[in-house]
XYZ file of C-alpha atoms in Angstrom:
446
model
C -0.276 0.430 -0.155
C 2.419 2.439 0.960
C 4.861 1.339 -2.895
C 1.252 2.358 -4.379
C 0.704 5.347 -2.586
C 4.367 6.656 -4.105
C 3.452 5.427 -6.953
C 0.574 7.336 -7.263
C 1.868 10.653 -5.601
C 5.086 10.261 -7.797
C 2.535 10.359 -11.187
C 0.671 12.860 -9.934
C 3.681 15.186 -9.402
C 5.269 14.140 -12.792
C 2.075 14.908 -14.473
C 1.998 18.670 -13.287
C 5.261 18.907 -13.680
C 5.712 18.203 -17.525
C 2.008 20.675 -17.479
C 3.349 22.751 -20.001
C 2.291 26.427 -20.377
C 3.547 27.726 -24.044
C 2.538 32.324 -25.204
C 3.374 33.185 -29.540
C 3.726 36.497 -29.267
C 3.410 37.953 -32.476
C 4.470 42.102 -33.357
C 4.974 43.958 -36.620
C 5.804 47.394 -36.750
C 7.640 47.041 -40.670
C 4.398 47.129 -43.436
C 4.427 47.861 -47.028
C 3.563 50.359 -48.867
C 2.847 53.773 -47.866
C 6.151 54.610 -45.024
C 3.414 55.507 -42.659
C 1.513 51.845 -42.450
C 4.803 52.324 -39.942
C 4.258 51.206 -36.431
C 6.272 52.435 -33.628
C 6.218 51.117 -29.834
C 5.787 48.089 -31.313
C 9.490 46.857 -29.946
C 7.970 48.028 -26.462
C 5.131 46.248 -26.278
C 6.307 42.323 -27.033
C 8.870 43.220 -24.236
C 6.827 43.850 -22.230
C 4.265 41.401 -23.113
C 6.919 38.818 -23.278
C 8.692 39.558 -19.884
C 4.497 39.418 -18.632
C 3.967 35.880 -19.422
C 8.000 34.314 -18.163
C 6.826 36.457 -14.551
C 3.727 33.693 -15.204
C 5.360 30.821 -15.819
C 4.856 30.689 -19.532
C 7.917 29.895 -22.548
C 7.656 32.765 -25.077
C 8.561 32.634 -28.673
C 8.379 35.568 -30.430
C 7.751 36.338 -34.046
C 8.143 39.911 -34.932
C 7.845 41.171 -38.376
C 8.899 39.315 -41.194
C 8.416 36.680 -38.868
C 4.959 36.658 -38.951
C 4.200 35.019 -41.717
C 4.972 31.651 -40.076
C 2.359 32.039 -37.281
C 0.659 29.290 -39.094
C 3.243 26.115 -38.386
C 3.635 27.495 -35.100
C -0.051 27.002 -34.254
C 0.346 23.595 -35.604
C 3.364 23.063 -33.330
C 1.468 23.764 -30.833
C -1.382 22.102 -31.643
C 0.661 18.350 -32.530
C 1.848 19.319 -28.613
C -0.422 21.063 -25.909
C -3.186 18.838 -24.832
C -5.578 19.571 -22.421
C -3.245 20.134 -18.961
C -1.426 22.703 -20.698
C -1.980 26.722 -21.032
C -1.800 28.969 -24.920
C -1.013 32.614 -25.066
C -1.203 34.041 -27.981
C -0.395 38.331 -28.643
C -0.722 39.755 -31.376
C -0.107 43.207 -31.972
C 0.059 45.215 -34.771
C -2.737 46.232 -37.982
C -5.793 44.553 -38.327
C -8.071 45.178 -41.634
C -10.853 44.237 -42.849
C -11.701 41.903 -46.110
C -14.654 41.874 -47.849
C -16.725 38.043 -45.554
C -16.937 35.583 -48.464
C -18.659 32.991 -46.570
C -21.789 34.805 -45.478
C -20.962 34.380 -41.690
C -20.751 38.474 -40.537
C -24.194 40.325 -40.256
C -21.804 43.635 -41.062
C -20.553 41.576 -44.842
C -16.873 41.723 -43.832
C -14.471 39.167 -41.689
C -12.443 41.392 -39.416
C -7.766 40.226 -40.683
C -4.377 40.185 -38.598
C -2.210 42.542 -40.917
C 0.923 39.878 -41.193
C 3.856 41.492 -43.406
C 7.354 41.122 -44.785
C 7.877 44.710 -45.116
C 6.652 44.026 -49.071
C 2.935 42.601 -49.090
C 1.155 42.895 -46.091
C -1.313 39.822 -45.472
C -3.911 39.962 -44.426
C -5.047 36.628 -41.061
C -8.198 36.404 -41.596
C -10.521 35.917 -38.065
C -12.305 33.148 -39.824
C -9.175 31.114 -40.697
C -7.372 32.407 -37.579
C -10.275 30.571 -35.333
C -9.404 26.979 -37.268
C -6.105 26.790 -35.799
C -6.985 28.168 -32.034
C -9.636 25.350 -32.238
C -7.114 22.432 -32.991
C -5.481 23.773 -29.678
C -6.741 21.464 -27.014
C -5.527 23.138 -24.356
C -6.565 26.435 -21.978
C -6.054 29.697 -23.937
C -5.015 33.045 -23.524
C -5.875 35.483 -26.180
C -4.552 39.137 -26.027
C -5.393 41.546 -29.487
C -3.582 44.751 -29.767
C -5.226 45.892 -32.952
C -8.554 47.198 -34.543
C -10.223 46.535 -37.853
C -12.254 49.440 -39.343
C -10.364 49.403 -41.992
C -9.304 53.017 -41.991
C -7.402 55.567 -44.025
C -6.823 58.014 -41.419
C -2.831 57.682 -41.011
C -2.243 60.953 -40.245
C 1.589 62.150 -40.724
C 5.094 60.229 -41.465
C 6.365 62.435 -37.884
C 3.140 61.673 -35.525
C 4.060 60.129 -32.337
C 0.460 58.620 -32.417
C -0.925 55.852 -35.061
C -4.212 54.379 -36.256
C -3.426 50.616 -35.786
C -5.384 49.693 -39.113
C -5.157 49.388 -42.992
C -7.648 50.149 -45.685
C -8.128 47.153 -47.127
C -6.550 48.380 -50.693
C -3.141 48.154 -48.347
C -3.407 44.225 -48.224
C -2.520 41.611 -50.607
C -3.920 38.116 -51.044
C -5.278 36.787 -47.519
C -4.529 33.700 -46.178
C -7.247 31.192 -46.231
C -9.947 31.136 -45.185
C -12.137 28.258 -42.286
C -14.937 30.389 -37.287
C -15.318 34.205 -35.564
C -12.506 34.103 -32.461
C -14.241 35.013 -29.154
C -17.562 33.797 -30.595
C -16.798 29.939 -31.982
C -13.955 28.602 -30.178
C -13.539 25.152 -28.894
C -12.035 22.648 -26.910
C -11.436 23.756 -23.711
C -11.963 27.597 -21.825
C -10.683 30.574 -23.212
C -10.514 34.035 -22.463
C -9.853 37.095 -25.604
C -8.783 40.136 -24.176
C -9.060 42.751 -28.006
C -7.996 46.300 -28.480
C -11.184 47.579 -29.577
C -15.127 46.776 -31.661
C -14.984 46.046 -34.615
C -15.519 49.682 -35.459
C -13.123 51.372 -33.687
C -9.631 52.718 -34.131
C -6.875 51.629 -31.526
C -3.394 54.076 -31.562
C -0.201 52.838 -31.338
C 2.177 55.699 -29.849
C 6.591 55.843 -29.480
C 5.902 54.539 -26.271
C 4.252 51.817 -26.692
C 0.660 50.637 -27.807
C -2.023 51.825 -24.909
C -3.700 49.198 -24.929
C -0.835 46.465 -24.362
C 0.324 49.314 -21.468
C -3.008 49.055 -19.964
C -3.006 45.070 -20.302
C 0.938 44.913 -18.534
C 0.280 47.384 -15.539
C -3.290 46.124 -15.078
C -2.819 41.631 -15.872
C 0.148 41.199 -12.831
C -2.484 42.236 -9.940
C -4.977 40.567 -8.239
C -7.960 43.107 -10.199
C -11.511 40.475 -11.002
C -10.768 41.310 -15.229
C -14.265 43.399 -15.488
C -12.721 45.946 -13.041
C -8.841 45.807 -15.275
C -11.184 46.261 -18.109
C -13.204 49.662 -17.463
C -9.856 50.797 -15.692
C -8.808 50.247 -19.213
C -11.896 52.343 -21.175
C -11.554 54.755 -18.589
C -7.239 55.229 -19.096
C -8.336 54.593 -23.273
C -10.946 57.136 -23.916
C -9.149 60.030 -21.201
C -6.002 59.548 -23.695
C -8.047 60.086 -26.562
C -9.396 63.052 -25.634
C -6.517 63.739 -25.054
C -4.314 64.139 -28.129
C -7.662 64.796 -30.026
C -8.405 60.857 -30.910
C -11.420 58.930 -31.144
C -12.066 57.002 -27.691
C -12.289 53.519 -28.721
C -13.340 50.703 -25.880
C -11.403 47.863 -24.832
C -13.663 43.945 -26.017
C -12.996 40.945 -23.410
C -15.376 37.387 -24.911
C -15.078 34.476 -21.545
C -16.329 31.443 -22.292
C -16.942 31.413 -19.028
C -18.993 34.108 -17.736
C -18.009 34.410 -14.261
C -14.783 34.481 -15.675
C -14.948 37.679 -15.492
C -14.643 37.923 -12.078
C -11.378 36.254 -11.767
C -8.073 37.813 -11.521
C -5.249 36.516 -14.594
C -3.663 34.564 -11.936
C -6.532 33.282 -10.427
C -7.087 31.854 -14.054
C -4.334 30.970 -15.216
C -3.600 28.495 -12.236
C -6.583 27.096 -11.702
C -8.693 24.803 -14.192
C -11.865 25.711 -14.666
C -14.718 23.563 -16.807
C -17.182 25.192 -19.696
C -20.544 25.319 -17.812
C -23.593 22.461 -18.475
C -26.829 23.573 -19.687
C -28.354 23.567 -16.659
C -25.794 25.709 -14.537
C -26.373 28.332 -17.495
C -30.079 28.236 -16.244
C -29.031 28.618 -13.441
C -26.618 31.776 -14.519
C -27.551 35.624 -13.110
C -29.897 37.349 -16.414
C -26.455 39.799 -17.168
C -24.531 35.927 -17.563
C -26.955 35.013 -19.246
C -26.626 38.365 -22.117
C -23.252 38.721 -21.989
C -23.267 35.028 -23.088
C -25.651 35.551 -25.500
C -23.530 38.492 -26.832
C -20.962 36.948 -27.467
C -22.260 33.984 -29.341
C -25.356 35.480 -31.430
C -24.875 37.642 -35.045
C -24.743 42.190 -33.443
C -27.052 44.800 -33.889
C -24.801 47.654 -34.612
C -24.600 49.822 -31.933
C -23.649 53.546 -32.629
C -23.673 57.884 -32.936
C -23.893 56.804 -28.939
C -21.190 58.537 -25.785
C -19.719 56.391 -23.535
C -19.684 59.863 -20.893
C -23.087 61.096 -19.524
C -22.715 63.456 -16.569
C -26.191 62.066 -14.893
C -29.376 63.677 -15.608
C -27.947 64.090 -20.410
C -30.263 62.645 -22.150
C -29.355 59.007 -23.547
C -29.300 58.553 -27.836
C -27.858 56.133 -29.986
C -28.409 54.410 -32.297
C -28.983 50.497 -33.721
C -28.527 48.600 -36.397
C -30.845 44.987 -37.146
C -29.115 44.308 -40.450
C -32.210 43.821 -42.920
C -32.570 41.537 -39.847
C -36.512 41.456 -38.546
C -38.231 40.923 -35.185
C -38.825 42.762 -31.891
C -36.671 44.095 -29.667
C -36.465 43.838 -26.079
C -33.742 47.358 -24.195
C -32.828 46.285 -20.821
C -31.098 49.086 -19.009
C -28.979 47.698 -16.642
C -26.840 49.283 -13.389
C -25.098 48.277 -9.855
C -27.765 46.180 -8.805
C -31.427 46.850 -10.887
C -32.321 46.264 -13.914
C -34.970 48.278 -16.269
C -37.333 47.881 -19.419
C -36.097 50.268 -21.721
C -38.129 49.139 -24.919
C -41.047 48.167 -25.058
C -42.617 50.256 -22.267
C -45.962 51.979 -21.332
C -45.412 54.937 -24.060
C -44.417 52.614 -26.927
C -45.441 48.418 -27.689
C -43.367 46.414 -29.329
C -44.241 45.894 -33.188
C -41.528 44.757 -35.978
C -38.703 46.522 -36.534
C -36.330 45.826 -39.270
C -33.447 48.406 -40.706
C -31.670 51.387 -38.726
C -33.540 53.236 -35.682
C -32.543 55.992 -33.621
C -33.424 55.143 -30.321
C -35.495 55.851 -28.414
C -36.174 58.775 -31.097
C -38.101 56.513 -33.432
C -39.716 54.674 -30.771
C -42.449 56.069 -28.886
C -42.647 60.481 -27.460
C -40.047 59.066 -24.250
C -37.049 60.128 -23.039
C -33.714 57.639 -21.267
C -32.002 59.606 -18.583
C -28.677 58.994 -17.078
C -28.247 58.597 -13.112
C -25.802 57.311 -11.163
C -26.568 55.276 -8.432
C -23.143 54.433 -6.524
C -22.593 56.769 -3.135
C -18.927 58.344 -2.945
C -18.185 57.115 -6.272
C -16.256 58.419 -9.618
C -17.998 56.935 -11.913
C -21.216 54.702 -12.588
C -21.269 51.306 -14.817
C -23.888 51.072 -16.517
C -25.218 48.346 -19.559
C -27.789 48.007 -23.013
C -28.540 45.391 -23.496
C -31.026 44.704 -26.787
C -32.291 41.363 -27.858
C -33.781 41.091 -31.621
C -36.457 37.687 -31.229
C -38.465 36.517 -33.657
C -41.726 37.488 -31.357
C -42.312 38.923 -28.831
C -40.720 38.536 -25.018
C -43.381 36.804 -22.997
C -43.175 37.762 -19.813
C -41.665 41.820 -20.922
C -44.390 41.909 -23.824
C -46.971 41.093 -20.206
C -45.383 43.505 -17.727
C -44.685 46.820 -19.463
C -48.333 47.656 -20.638
C -49.269 49.851 -17.815
C -45.785 50.894 -16.153
C -41.842 51.343 -17.016
C -40.381 47.575 -16.150
C -37.780 47.591 -12.752
C -36.477 44.829 -11.133
C -33.253 44.484 -8.946
C -30.874 42.209 -10.585
C -31.480 38.563 -7.595
C -35.281 39.332 -7.295
C -37.793 36.314 -9.424
C -38.321 38.636 -11.887
C -34.541 38.516 -13.105
C -34.743 34.290 -12.834
C -37.961 34.816 -15.041
C -36.378 36.832 -17.536
C -32.583 34.691 -17.846
C -35.312 31.966 -18.299
C -37.274 33.354 -20.914
C -33.145 34.333 -22.748
C -31.810 31.122 -21.846
C -34.945 29.828 -23.793
C -34.545 32.089 -27.105
C -30.641 31.394 -26.875
C -30.937 27.557 -27.152
C -33.837 27.749 -29.850
C -31.535 29.657 -31.739
C -28.366 27.586 -31.471
C -30.916 24.895 -33.052
C -30.108 27.398 -36.486
C -28.285 30.891 -35.242
C -28.551 32.462 -38.842
C -31.999 31.641 -39.224
C -33.627 32.155 -36.276
C -33.654 35.794 -36.288
C -32.031 35.750 -32.808
C -29.373 39.496 -32.876
C -27.867 41.495 -29.456
C -25.532 44.643 -29.236
C -24.225 45.315 -25.632
C -23.249 49.306 -24.863
C -21.749 49.798 -21.611
C -21.283 53.815 -20.420
C -20.548 55.132 -17.631
C -21.862 58.371 -16.104
C -19.907 60.629 -13.371
């Protein structure tokens, strides 16, 4: 018995000793074409993140400039060498762009892409294709993208100390081959995806490094939750962009398990998690369920929005269903409360399709920004927009006579969560034909 215990213990420790942590860092500063395509500070990005991964116990591999074209070979190696007990990290800093969507999986008709380069050719690595390689890697994953995909042509002066990290599509050569949406279709275990900006926004590189990377380097090694890190990084990036007369942008965090937003990155890298089962998913909070739906559903585009309001300001934004038809439900989620903004006593639900200004196009009502936290500098509010083939029954029945508001942990929140699960499960069966679309807009109130 004693010998068996020694053998079992030895096997246990050898298994943990053999568990690998591998990090692939890809950075491009030297691009082909217009000299203004080049990016400054990328070497600083790579050095900072390499040190961060070493601190976390990873073995880092760097593909810089022309070596970035070897990314597929390295991803294949990790797919062949890493198991479910291992951890894999991918960090990318460089330009992003877009190409026309060729398999009709994007609501806006565009595929996002990372732009690799040997200094002559600028070659897009499409998100569909990247996801194919990531799915083949069985390890737990941490993915960090510091790029943007707006395809802007606004590159600034060659002497400028700030550059937009996006190339217009006419600067691209033939793309790498196609194959699932990063953060939406990753399979094979737990993952966290940290992205610098929304698809339509422009992230920035400076002579001191890229803004998003600088924030991640500063914040990720703390014990702060990922949700707190996102809020702090967003606030600092928006503030910097405004001071520099640049367009603000907003980091996007995506999780295989919504509960990951409440833990630190150190906890994620040291702890084994499993994706929730169907039954566990039904028991999640309403906001967690909505976040999962946002991650896994076609997107309602939100534009013309502010990202910071003073208390008492009126909230306005534009939404686009991209010609999908359905019924809207719009929820206002604050620190502890949920309010149904639409439908409401002044505006009943009806079929919509296309572009609308909210609330102007939905009835004679207005929405005020309110800060509910005591003594805090900023209060975060999230607006969720859901397009469903039929009106949500419980919402339609309870919003005729009054504006519906309830606590996050209330029975009504549980009912709404079950409604959301039913809609989400139905969409899972036929996601692109079901009519389910989701949008999310976050802002701060001071």
